[in-house]
Coordinates of C-alpha atoms in Angstrom, one line a residue:
Chain A
X1 CA -15.7 -3.7 4.1
X2 CA -19.2 -3.5 5.5
X3 CA -21.2 -0.3 5.5
X4 CA -20.1 2.2 8.1
X5 CA -23.7 2.3 9.4
X6 CA -23.5 5.7 11.1
X7 CA -26.7 7.6 11.7
X8 CA -28.0 9.3 8.6
X9 CA -26.8 12.8 9.6
X10 CA -23.0 12.1 10.1
X11 CA -23.1 9.9 7.0
X12 CA -24.6 12.6 4.9
X13 CA -22.1 15.1 6.3
X14 CA -19.2 12.7 5.5
X15 CA -20.4 12.4 1.9
X16 CA -20.8 16.2 1.7
X17 CA -17.3 16.9 3.1
X18 CA -15.9 14.3 0.6
X19 CA -17.7 15.8 -2.3
X20 CA -16.5 19.3 -1.3
X21 CA -12.9 18.2 -0.9
X22 CA -12.8 16.3 -4.2
X23 CA -14.7 19.1 -5.9
X24 CA -12.1 21.6 -4.6
X25 CA -9.3 19.4 -6.0
X26 CA -10.9 19.5 -9.4
X27 CA -11.4 23.2 -9.2
X28 CA -7.8 23.8 -8.3
X29 CA -6.7 21.6 -11.1
X30 CA -9.0 23.4 -13.6
X31 CA -7.8 26.8 -12.4
X32 CA -4.1 25.8 -12.6
X33 CA -4.6 25.0 -16.3
X34 CA -5.2 28.6 -17.1
X35 CA -3.8 30.5 -14.1
X36 CA -1.4 30.2 -11.2
X37 CA -0.2 33.2 -9.1
X38 CA 3.3 32.8 -10.5
X39 CA 5.0 30.5 -13.1
X40 CA 5.5 27.3 -11.0
X41 CA 9.0 26.8 -12.6
X42 CA 10.1 30.5 -12.3
X43 CA 13.3 30.7 -10.2
X44 CA 13.8 33.9 -8.2
X45 CA 17.1 33.7 -6.3
X46 CA 16.4 37.0 -4.5
X47 CA 13.4 35.5 -2.7
X48 CA 14.5 32.0 -1.6
X49 CA 12.8 30.3 1.3
X50 CA 10.6 33.3 2.0
X51 CA 7.9 32.9 4.7
X52 CA 4.3 33.1 3.7
X53 CA 3.4 36.7 2.9
X54 CA 0.9 38.7 0.9
X55 CA 3.0 38.3 -2.3
X56 CA 3.6 34.6 -1.7
X57 CA 0.7 33.1 0.3
X58 CA 2.5 29.9 1.0
X59 CA 6.0 31.3 0.8
X60 CA 8.7 30.3 -1.6
X61 CA 11.0 27.2 -1.9
X62 CA 14.8 27.0 -1.9
X63 CA 14.9 28.3 -5.5
X64 CA 12.5 31.1 -4.8
X65 CA 9.6 29.4 -6.6
X66 CA 6.1 30.2 -5.4
X67 CA 4.9 27.3 -3.3
X68 CA 1.2 28.0 -3.9
X69 CA 1.7 27.9 -7.7
X70 CA 3.7 24.7 -7.5
X71 CA 1.1 23.1 -5.2
X72 CA -1.6 24.0 -7.8
X73 CA 0.4 22.7 -10.7
X74 CA 1.3 19.7 -8.6
X75 CA -2.4 18.9 -8.1
X76 CA -2.8 18.7 -11.8
X77 CA 0.2 16.3 -12.3
X78 CA -0.8 14.1 -9.3
X79 CA -4.5 13.9 -10.2
X80 CA -3.7 13.2 -13.9
X81 CA -1.3 10.4 -13.0
X82 CA -3.9 9.0 -10.6
X83 CA -6.7 9.2 -13.2
X84 CA -4.6 7.7 -15.9
X85 CA -3.5 4.9 -13.7
X86 CA -7.0 4.1 -12.4
X87 CA -8.5 4.2 -15.9
X88 CA -5.8 1.8 -17.2
X89 CA -5.9 -0.6 -14.3
X90 CA -9.7 -0.7 -14.1
X91 CA -10.1 -1.0 -17.9
X92 CA -7.6 -3.8 -18.3
X93 CA -8.3 -5.4 -14.9
X94 CA -12.1 -5.5 -15.5
X95 CA -11.6 -7.1 -18.9
X96 CA -9.3 -9.8 -17.6
X97 CA -11.4 -10.3 -14.5
X98 CA -14.6 -10.7 -16.6
X99 CA -13.0 -13.2 -18.9
X100 CA -11.5 -15.2 -16.0
X101 CA -14.7 -15.2 -14.1
X102 CA -16.8 -16.1 -17.1
X103 CA -14.7 -18.6 -19.0
X104 CA -13.4 -20.4 -15.9
X105 CA -11.6 -23.7 -16.4
X106 CA -7.9 -23.7 -17.2
X107 CA -7.7 -20.1 -18.5
X108 CA -9.1 -18.9 -15.2
X109 CA -6.8 -21.1 -13.1
X110 CA -3.7 -20.0 -15.0
X111 CA -4.7 -16.3 -14.9
X112 CA -5.4 -16.5 -11.2
X113 CA -2.2 -18.3 -10.3
X114 CA -0.1 -15.7 -12.0
X115 CA -2.3 -13.0 -10.5
X116 CA -1.9 -14.4 -7.0
X117 CA 1.8 -14.5 -7.4
X118 CA 1.9 -10.8 -8.3
X119 CA -0.5 -10.1 -5.4
X120 CA 2.2 -11.6 -3.2
X121 CA 4.1 -8.4 -3.7
X122 CA 3.0 -5.4 -1.7
X123 CA 1.7 -2.9 -4.2
X124 CA 4.1 0.0 -3.5
X125 CA 7.1 -2.4 -3.5
X126 CA 6.1 -3.7 -6.9
X127 CA 5.7 -0.2 -8.2
X128 CA 9.1 0.7 -6.8
X129 CA 10.7 -2.3 -8.6
X130 CA 8.8 -1.5 -11.8
X131 CA 10.1 2.1 -11.7
X132 CA 13.5 0.5 -12.1
X133 CA 12.4 -1.1 -15.3
X134 CA 10.4 1.8 -16.7
X135 CA 12.5 4.7 -15.6
X136 CA 11.0 7.9 -14.0
X137 CA 8.5 10.3 -15.4
X138 CA 4.8 10.5 -15.5
X139 CA 4.5 7.7 -18.1
X140 CA 6.7 5.3 -16.3
X141 CA 4.8 6.1 -13.0
X142 CA 1.4 5.4 -14.6
X143 CA 2.6 2.1 -16.1
X144 CA 4.3 1.0 -12.9
X145 CA 1.4 1.9 -10.6
X146 CA -1.2 0.5 -13.1
X147 CA 0.6 -2.8 -13.3
X148 CA 1.2 -2.9 -9.5
X149 CA -2.5 -2.5 -8.7
X150 CA -3.9 -4.5 -11.7
X151 CA -3.9 -7.8 -9.8
X152 CA -6.2 -6.4 -7.1
X153 CA -8.6 -5.2 -9.7
X154 CA -8.7 -8.5 -11.5
X155 CA -9.3 -10.3 -8.2
X156 CA -12.2 -8.1 -7.2
X157 CA -13.9 -8.1 -10.6
X158 CA -13.5 -11.9 -11.0
X159 CA -15.0 -12.5 -7.5
X160 CA -17.9 -10.2 -8.3
X161 CA -18.5 -12.0 -11.6
X162 CA -18.5 -15.4 -10.0
X163 CA -21.1 -14.4 -7.5
X164 CA -23.3 -12.5 -10.0
X165 CA -23.2 -15.2 -12.7
X166 CA -24.8 -17.7 -10.2
X167 CA -27.7 -15.4 -9.4
X168 CA -31.2 -16.3 -10.5
X169 CA -31.6 -13.7 -13.2
X170 CA -28.5 -14.7 -15.0
X171 CA -29.5 -18.3 -14.8
X172 CA -32.9 -17.3 -16.1
X173 CA -31.3 -15.5 -19.1
X174 CA -29.4 -18.7 -19.8
X175 CA -32.5 -20.8 -19.5
X176 CA -34.3 -18.5 -22.0
X177 CA -31.7 -19.6 -24.5
X178 CA -29.5 -16.4 -24.5
X179 CA -25.9 -17.0 -25.3
X180 CA -23.2 -16.8 -22.6
X181 CA -21.8 -13.7 -24.2
X182 CA -25.2 -12.0 -24.3
X183 CA -25.9 -12.9 -20.7
X184 CA -22.5 -11.5 -19.7
X185 CA -22.8 -8.2 -21.5
X186 CA -26.5 -7.7 -20.8
X187 CA -26.8 -8.9 -17.2
X188 CA -23.4 -9.5 -15.6
X189 CA -21.6 -6.3 -16.8
X190 CA -24.2 -3.8 -15.5
X191 CA -24.1 -5.4 -12.1
X192 CA -20.3 -4.9 -12.0
X193 CA -20.6 -1.1 -12.2
X194 CA -21.2 -0.7 -8.5
X195 CA -18.3 -2.8 -7.2
X196 CA -16.0 -1.4 -9.9
X197 CA -17.0 2.2 -8.9
X198 CA -16.2 1.5 -5.3
X199 CA -12.9 -0.1 -6.3
X200 CA -12.0 2.8 -8.5
X201 CA -12.5 5.3 -5.7
X202 CA -10.2 3.4 -3.4
X203 CA -7.7 2.9 -6.2
X204 CA -7.6 6.6 -6.9
X205 CA -6.7 7.2 -3.2
X206 CA -4.1 4.5 -3.2
X207 CA -2.5 5.8 -6.4
X208 CA -2.4 9.4 -5.1
X209 CA -0.6 8.1 -2.0
X210 CA 1.7 5.8 -3.9
X211 CA 2.6 8.4 -6.4
X212 CA 3.5 10.9 -3.7
X213 CA 5.5 8.2 -1.9
X214 CA 7.5 7.3 -5.1
X215 CA 8.1 10.9 -5.9
X216 CA 9.2 11.5 -2.3
X217 CA 11.7 8.6 -2.7
X218 CA 13.0 10.2 -5.9
X219 CA 11.7 7.5 -8.1
X220 CA 8.7 9.3 -9.5
X221 CA 8.3 12.5 -11.4
X222 CA 11.6 14.3 -11.3
X223 CA 11.9 18.0 -10.4
X224 CA 11.6 20.7 -11.5
X225 CA 8.1 19.6 -12.6
X226 CA 6.1 19.8 -9.3
X227 CA 4.2 16.9 -7.7
X228 CA 3.1 16.9 -4.1
X229 CA 5.5 14.0 -3.4
X230 CA 8.6 15.6 -4.9
X231 CA 7.7 19.0 -3.3
X232 CA 7.7 17.2 0.1
X233 CA 11.0 15.5 -0.8
X234 CA 12.7 18.7 -1.7
X235 CA 11.2 20.4 1.4
X236 CA 12.7 17.8 3.7
X237 CA 16.2 19.3 4.2
X238 CA 14.6 22.7 5.0
X239 CA 11.7 21.4 7.0
X240 CA 13.0 22.2 10.4
X241 CA 13.6 25.9 9.6
X242 CA 10.9 26.4 7.0
X243 CA 8.0 24.0 7.9
X244 CA 5.5 25.7 5.6
X245 CA 7.3 24.2 2.7
X246 CA 6.3 20.7 3.7
X247 CA 3.0 21.5 5.3
X248 CA 1.2 22.6 2.2
X249 CA 1.8 19.6 -0.1
X250 CA 1.2 17.2 2.8
X251 CA -2.1 18.8 3.7
X252 CA -3.1 18.7 0.1
X253 CA -2.4 15.0 -0.2
X254 CA -4.3 14.4 3.1
X255 CA -7.2 16.5 2.1
X256 CA -7.5 14.7 -1.3
X257 CA -7.3 11.3 0.3
X258 CA -9.8 12.2 2.9
X259 CA -12.2 13.4 0.2
X260 CA -11.7 10.3 -1.8
X261 CA -12.1 8.0 1.2
X262 CA -15.3 9.8 2.4
X263 CA -16.8 9.6 -1.1
X264 CA -15.8 6.0 -1.4
X265 CA -17.6 5.3 2.0
X266 CA -20.7 7.1 0.8
X267 CA -20.6 5.1 -2.5
X268 CA -20.2 1.9 -0.7
X269 CA -23.1 2.6 1.7
X270 CA -25.3 3.7 -1.2
X271 CA -24.6 0.5 -3.1
X272 CA -24.7 -1.9 -0.1
X273 CA -28.3 -3.2 0.0
X274 CA -27.7 -4.2 3.7
X275 CA -27.2 -0.6 4.8
X276 CA -30.5 1.1 5.7
X277 CA -30.6 4.7 6.8
Chain B
X26 CA -6.9 -29.3 11.5
X27 CA -3.9 -31.2 10.1
X28 CA -5.6 -31.3 6.8
X29 CA -6.1 -27.5 6.9
X30 CA -2.5 -26.9 7.8
X31 CA -1.0 -29.2 5.1
X32 CA -3.3 -27.8 2.4
X33 CA -2.3 -24.3 3.3
X34 CA 1.4 -25.3 3.3
X35 CA 1.2 -27.1 0.0
X36 CA -0.6 -24.2 -1.7
X37 CA 2.3 -21.9 -0.7
X38 CA 4.9 -23.8 -2.7
X39 CA 3.5 -22.9 -6.2
X40 CA 3.0 -19.4 -5.1
X41 CA 6.6 -19.1 -4.0
X42 CA 7.8 -20.6 -7.4
X43 CA 5.6 -18.1 -9.3
X44 CA 6.8 -15.2 -7.0
X45 CA 10.4 -16.0 -7.8
X46 CA 9.6 -16.2 -11.6
X47 CA 8.0 -12.8 -11.3
X48 CA 11.1 -11.3 -9.6
X49 CA 13.3 -12.9 -12.3
X50 CA 11.2 -11.6 -15.2
X51 CA 11.0 -8.1 -13.5
X52 CA 14.7 -7.7 -13.3
X53 CA 15.1 -8.8 -16.9
X54 CA 12.7 -6.0 -17.9
X55 CA 15.2 -3.5 -16.8
X56 CA 16.8 -2.0 -19.9
X57 CA 20.5 -2.4 -20.4
X58 CA 23.0 -5.2 -20.0
X59 CA 23.9 -6.1 -16.4
X60 CA 27.5 -7.0 -17.5
X61 CA 27.8 -3.5 -19.0
X62 CA 26.4 -1.9 -15.9
X63 CA 28.9 -3.9 -13.7
X64 CA 32.0 -3.1 -15.7
X65 CA 31.1 0.4 -16.8
X66 CA 31.3 2.0 -20.2
X67 CA 35.1 1.5 -20.5
X68 CA 34.9 -2.3 -20.5
X69 CA 36.4 -4.1 -23.6
X70 CA 34.3 -6.7 -25.5
X71 CA 36.3 -9.7 -24.3
X72 CA 35.8 -8.8 -20.7
X73 CA 32.1 -8.3 -21.2
X74 CA 31.8 -11.7 -22.9
X75 CA 33.6 -13.4 -20.0
X76 CA 31.4 -11.7 -17.4
X77 CA 28.3 -12.6 -19.4
X78 CA 29.4 -16.2 -19.4
X79 CA 30.2 -16.1 -15.7
X80 CA 26.8 -14.6 -14.9
X81 CA 25.1 -17.2 -17.2
X82 CA 23.7 -14.4 -19.4
X83 CA 24.7 -16.3 -22.6
X84 CA 22.3 -19.1 -21.7
X85 CA 18.7 -19.4 -22.8
X86 CA 16.2 -17.6 -20.4
X87 CA 14.6 -20.8 -18.9
X88 CA 18.1 -22.2 -18.1
X89 CA 19.0 -18.8 -16.6
X90 CA 15.9 -19.0 -14.4
X91 CA 16.7 -22.6 -13.3
X92 CA 20.3 -21.6 -12.5
X93 CA 19.3 -18.5 -10.6
X94 CA 16.6 -20.3 -8.7
X95 CA 19.1 -23.1 -7.8
X96 CA 21.5 -20.5 -6.4
X97 CA 18.7 -18.7 -4.6
X98 CA 17.6 -21.9 -2.9
X99 CA 21.2 -22.3 -1.7
X100 CA 21.0 -18.9 -0.2
X101 CA 23.2 -17.4 -3.0
X102 CA 21.6 -14.2 -4.3
X103 CA 24.7 -13.0 -5.9
X104 CA 26.9 -10.0 -4.9
X105 CA 26.2 -6.3 -4.8
X106 CA 27.6 -4.5 -7.8
X107 CA 28.6 -1.4 -5.9
X108 CA 30.4 -3.0 -2.9
X109 CA 30.8 -6.7 -3.6
X110 CA 29.1 -7.8 -0.5
X111 CA 26.9 -11.0 -0.6
X112 CA 23.3 -9.9 -1.3
X113 CA 21.7 -12.2 1.2
X114 CA 23.9 -11.0 4.2
X115 CA 23.2 -7.4 3.2
X116 CA 19.4 -8.0 2.9
X117 CA 19.3 -9.9 6.1
X118 CA 21.2 -7.2 8.1
X119 CA 18.9 -4.4 6.8
X120 CA 15.8 -6.5 7.2
X121 CA 16.3 -6.7 11.0
X122 CA 15.9 -2.9 11.2
X123 CA 12.7 -2.9 9.1
X124 CA 11.2 -6.0 10.8
X125 CA 11.6 -4.5 14.3
X126 CA 9.9 -1.3 13.3
X127 CA 7.1 -3.0 11.4
X128 CA 6.4 -5.6 14.1
X129 CA 6.3 -3.1 16.9
X130 CA 4.0 -0.8 14.8
X131 CA 1.6 -3.6 13.9
X132 CA 1.3 -4.8 17.5
X133 CA 0.6 -1.3 18.8
X134 CA -1.8 -0.5 16.0
X135 CA -3.7 -3.8 16.4
X136 CA -4.1 -3.3 20.2
X137 CA -5.3 0.3 19.7
X138 CA -7.7 -0.8 16.9
X139 CA -9.3 -3.6 18.9
X140 CA -10.1 -1.4 21.8
X141 CA -11.2 1.6 19.7
X142 CA -13.2 -0.5 17.2
X143 CA -15.0 -2.4 20.0
X144 CA -15.8 0.7 21.9
X145 CA -17.1 2.4 18.7
X146 CA -19.3 -0.5 17.9
X147 CA -20.6 -0.7 21.5
X148 CA -21.5 3.0 21.4
X149 CA -22.8 2.8 17.8
X150 CA -24.3 6.0 16.5
X151 CA -23.2 8.0 19.6
X152 CA -20.7 10.8 20.0
X153 CA -17.9 8.4 20.9
X154 CA -18.5 6.3 17.8
X155 CA -18.6 9.3 15.6
X156 CA -15.3 10.6 17.1
X157 CA -13.6 7.2 16.7
X158 CA -14.9 6.7 13.1
X159 CA -13.9 10.3 12.1
X160 CA -10.5 9.9 13.7
X161 CA -9.9 6.6 11.9
X162 CA -11.0 8.0 8.6
X163 CA -8.8 11.0 9.1
X164 CA -5.8 8.7 9.9
X165 CA -6.5 6.7 6.8
X166 CA -6.0 9.8 4.8
X167 CA -2.7 11.0 6.3
X168 CA 0.4 10.0 4.3
X169 CA 2.7 8.2 6.7
X170 CA 5.8 10.1 5.5
X171 CA 4.1 13.4 6.0
X172 CA 3.0 12.5 9.5
X173 CA 6.6 11.3 10.1
X174 CA 7.9 14.7 9.1
X175 CA 5.5 16.5 11.3
X176 CA 6.3 14.3 14.3
X177 CA 10.0 14.8 13.6
X178 CA 9.5 18.5 13.5
X179 CA 7.5 18.5 16.8
X180 CA 9.3 16.0 19.0
X181 CA 12.7 16.1 17.4
X182 CA 13.3 19.7 16.4
X183 CA 10.9 21.9 18.4
X184 CA 10.7 20.0 21.7
X185 CA 14.0 18.2 21.4
X186 CA 12.7 15.1 23.2
X187 CA 13.9 12.6 20.7
X188 CA 16.8 12.3 18.3
X189 CA 15.8 13.0 14.7
X190 CA 18.7 12.1 12.5
X191 CA 20.8 8.9 12.6
X192 CA 20.5 5.4 14.0
X193 CA 22.0 3.4 16.8
X194 CA 21.3 -0.4 16.8
X195 CA 19.4 -1.6 19.8
X196 CA 22.0 -4.3 20.3
X197 CA 24.6 -1.6 20.7
X198 CA 22.9 0.6 23.1
X199 CA 19.4 -0.4 24.2
X200 CA 18.0 3.0 25.4
X201 CA 19.6 5.1 22.7
X202 CA 18.6 2.6 20.1
X203 CA 15.0 2.6 21.3
X204 CA 14.9 6.4 21.3
X205 CA 15.6 6.3 17.5
X206 CA 12.8 3.9 17.0
X207 CA 10.0 5.7 18.9
X208 CA 9.1 8.1 16.1
X209 CA 9.1 5.7 13.2
X210 CA 7.1 3.1 15.1
X211 CA 4.6 5.7 16.3
X212 CA 4.2 7.1 12.8
X213 CA 3.4 3.7 11.3
X214 CA 1.2 2.6 14.2
X215 CA -0.8 5.8 14.0
X216 CA -1.4 5.6 10.2
X217 CA -2.2 1.9 10.2
X218 CA -4.5 2.0 13.3
X219 CA -7.1 3.8 11.1
X220 CA -7.9 1.0 8.7
X221 CA -7.7 -1.7 11.4
X222 CA -10.1 0.3 13.7
X223 CA -12.7 0.6 10.9
X224 CA -12.5 -3.1 10.3
X225 CA -12.7 -4.0 13.9
X226 CA -15.7 -1.8 14.4
X227 CA -17.5 -3.1 11.3
X228 CA -17.1 -6.8 12.3
X229 CA -17.9 -6.1 15.9
X230 CA -21.2 -4.5 14.7
X231 CA -21.9 -7.6 12.6
X232 CA -21.4 -9.8 15.6
X233 CA -23.4 -7.6 18.0
X234 CA -26.5 -8.1 15.8
X235 CA -26.4 -11.9 16.4
X236 CA -28.8 -13.6 18.6
X237 CA -26.3 -15.1 21.0
X238 CA -25.2 -11.6 22.0
X239 CA -28.7 -10.6 22.7
X240 CA -29.1 -13.8 24.6
X241 CA -25.9 -13.1 26.7
X242 CA -27.3 -9.7 27.5
X243 CA -30.7 -11.1 28.4
X244 CA -29.0 -13.5 30.8
X245 CA -27.9 -10.4 32.6
X246 CA -24.2 -10.6 31.9
X247 CA -22.4 -7.3 32.5
X248 CA -21.6 -5.4 29.3
X249 CA -17.8 -5.8 29.8
X250 CA -18.2 -9.6 29.8
X251 CA -20.5 -9.5 26.8
X252 CA -18.0 -7.5 24.9
X253 CA -14.8 -9.3 25.9
X254 CA -16.1 -12.8 26.1
X255 CA -18.8 -12.9 23.4
X256 CA -18.2 -10.1 20.9
X257 CA -14.4 -9.8 20.8
X258 CA -13.5 -13.4 19.9
X259 CA -15.9 -13.6 17.1
X260 CA -15.3 -10.2 15.7
X261 CA -11.5 -10.4 15.7
X262 CA -11.2 -12.8 12.7
X263 CA -11.6 -10.3 9.9
X264 CA -9.2 -7.8 11.6
X265 CA -6.6 -10.6 12.0
X266 CA -6.8 -11.2 8.3
X267 CA -6.4 -7.5 7.6
X268 CA -3.3 -7.5 9.9
X269 CA -1.6 -9.8 7.3
X270 CA -2.5 -7.3 4.5
X271 CA -1.4 -4.3 6.6
X272 CA 2.0 -6.0 7.2
X273 CA 2.4 -6.3 3.4
X274 CA 1.4 -2.7 3.1
X275 CA 4.0 -1.7 5.7
X276 CA 6.8 -3.8 4.1
X277 CA 6.0 -2.0 0.8
X278 CA 5.8 1.4 2.4
X279 CA 8.7 1.1 4.8
X280 CA 11.1 2.7 2.4
X281 CA 9.5 6.2 2.8
X282 CA 9.6 6.0 6.6
X283 CA 13.2 4.9 6.5
X284 CA 13.9 7.8 4.3
X285 CA 12.2 10.3 6.6
X286 CA 14.0 9.0 9.7
X287 CA 17.3 8.1 7.9
X288 CA 17.1 4.4 9.1
X289 CA 19.3 1.8 7.4
X290 CA 16.4 -0.6 6.6
X291 CA 15.5 -2.9 3.8
X292 CA 13.2 -0.4 2.0
X293 CA 16.0 2.2 1.9
X294 CA 18.4 -0.4 0.7
X295 CA 16.1 -1.3 -2.2
X296 CA 15.5 2.3 -3.2
X297 CA 19.2 3.2 -3.0
X298 CA 20.1 0.1 -5.1
X299 CA 17.6 1.1 -7.7
X300 CA 19.1 4.6 -7.9
X301 CA 22.6 3.0 -8.1
X302 CA 21.4 0.4 -10.6
X303 CA 22.7 -2.3 -8.3
X304 CA 20.3 -4.9 -9.7
X305 CA 21.4 -8.1 -7.8
X306 CA 20.5 -6.2 -4.6
X307 CA 17.2 -4.9 -6.0
X308 CA 16.4 -8.5 -6.9
X309 CA 17.4 -9.8 -3.5
X310 CA 15.3 -7.2 -1.7
X311 CA 12.3 -7.9 -3.9
X312 CA 12.5 -11.6 -3.5
X313 CA 13.1 -11.5 0.2
X314 CA 10.2 -9.1 0.9
X315 CA 7.8 -11.1 -1.2
X316 CA 8.9 -14.2 0.6
X317 CA 8.4 -12.7 4.0
X318 CA 5.0 -11.4 2.9
X319 CA 3.9 -14.8 1.6
X320 CA 5.1 -16.5 4.8
X321 CA 3.5 -13.9 7.0
X322 CA 0.2 -14.4 5.3
X323 CA 0.7 -18.1 5.6
X324 CA 1.2 -17.7 9.4
X325 CA -1.9 -15.4 9.5
X326 CA -3.9 -18.1 7.8
X327 CA -2.5 -20.9 10.0
X328 CA -3.4 -18.9 13.1
X329 CA -6.9 -18.1 11.9
X330 CA -8.4 -21.3 13.4
X331 CA -7.3 -20.1 16.8
X332 CA -9.8 -17.2 16.4
X333 CA -12.4 -19.0 14.4
X334 CA -12.3 -22.8 14.9
X335 CA -15.1 -23.2 12.3
X336 CA -12.6 -22.4 9.5
X337 CA -10.9 -25.8 9.6
X338 CA -14.3 -27.6 9.2
X339 CA -14.7 -26.0 5.8

């Protein structure tokens, strides 16, 4: 997508809001490692479905568990799954994309036909199907989501490689007698960092969303371990009487996605040579 | 034009073959023996062997694939393990519910996006533009199922304007049926309008920088005519392509919306079948959805020359 081309002020503001939101997410994650107001798994049957109060800022769920503590712990689980998935998909996808774009010929054609066939499945649907094969849990989720989004990474990286390898400076490197491999590592790879960073930021957002959707469907991380998605799922039956149960995790997902999207836009603008201030 | 059409059509065939191979392999990845799942733990070995033979599970994998593909081409996707119904009929029946919602949502979202994107590009850098871009970015970040829950809470529970649990087919009772569809369609349309608006704005901005637009303005054409006659047709192409991708996104994500609104659609069928380990149905849903997605993108590609006649010349 082209640059958003907003005037400098709103664009800066967007980047700033994005940075603050993502920073806050990491802060919450870090804090939740050492401290949450209550044990996120501690059941208190005397205080089920309590409204927000001084003791429980976001209230308690149907088992009397503190919603704030669960939301904090859920941030950690969701973000770790997203980070693991993105790292895996980008690492493997970049490697395959680089090879396909550089070797070309039959290897490329074969890889890309299979890749396009997998791309013919909507990402979330493929992840849902893969969850059937890998079973639930964080590991299965990362594997399923990573595989589901891998073809998109391969496609983007290969496209970028194809355009970069034709550029004059790569040509020059070849003319100077440098080997293909040297040209690739020394000249093509560094120029991939930008597009890959932009892709990684979008991917992080998609995975957060897909993970919460899968957990919401009951195919992701199983309770009692909290994720934002399964918190929303378990809030659903009580939502009409106790809306705060569903509002906190949903707001957290939305805020995280907004932060990631705004940062991604800023990154794209910064890396797009067409976009002036 | 004919060359373009036939090339696109021919390129679809290998994709479809590979897609079915992927579905076949995927289901084979599922741990456990389908015969065992079908008969349960109490089955005796001879029964198991007979069922394996009937299902072709004792054949080599390539033969299994050929058999399965042959059956699939004849419209035989097997029978559901849990209720014995033919998979194709089940999938088709549920697909009608999902397709209606997705189609309505995409039409509304595209209409909204074209207007909003065009206006934002026209007023680039101004307050209106800022409001539209911020709104679209915000929508991009709201999970559809959460928005669905909020709308349900507001319009279903608090205001009581719309029914919030259950489903009545439109064919059975038009108005009642539509009432059940308002919230799911609105939810999807709202969440998808964001990405489409951003695309529309971005490509409208590209077009507005071109000389013929400046020329049209210099001729003294009214702004409305410049926008509708000169900018819109040339800026719509990229958005139209994105519509195909968004449809795929919707088909993949429809399961959560059907869960929120308790609708008997294809997405819900697939998730329920995964949870019930009803693999023939999972396979059928997967194959069917991928098929629809490929065909939709084919139609999107085939319609592209309508919006950009230059494409066939390439």
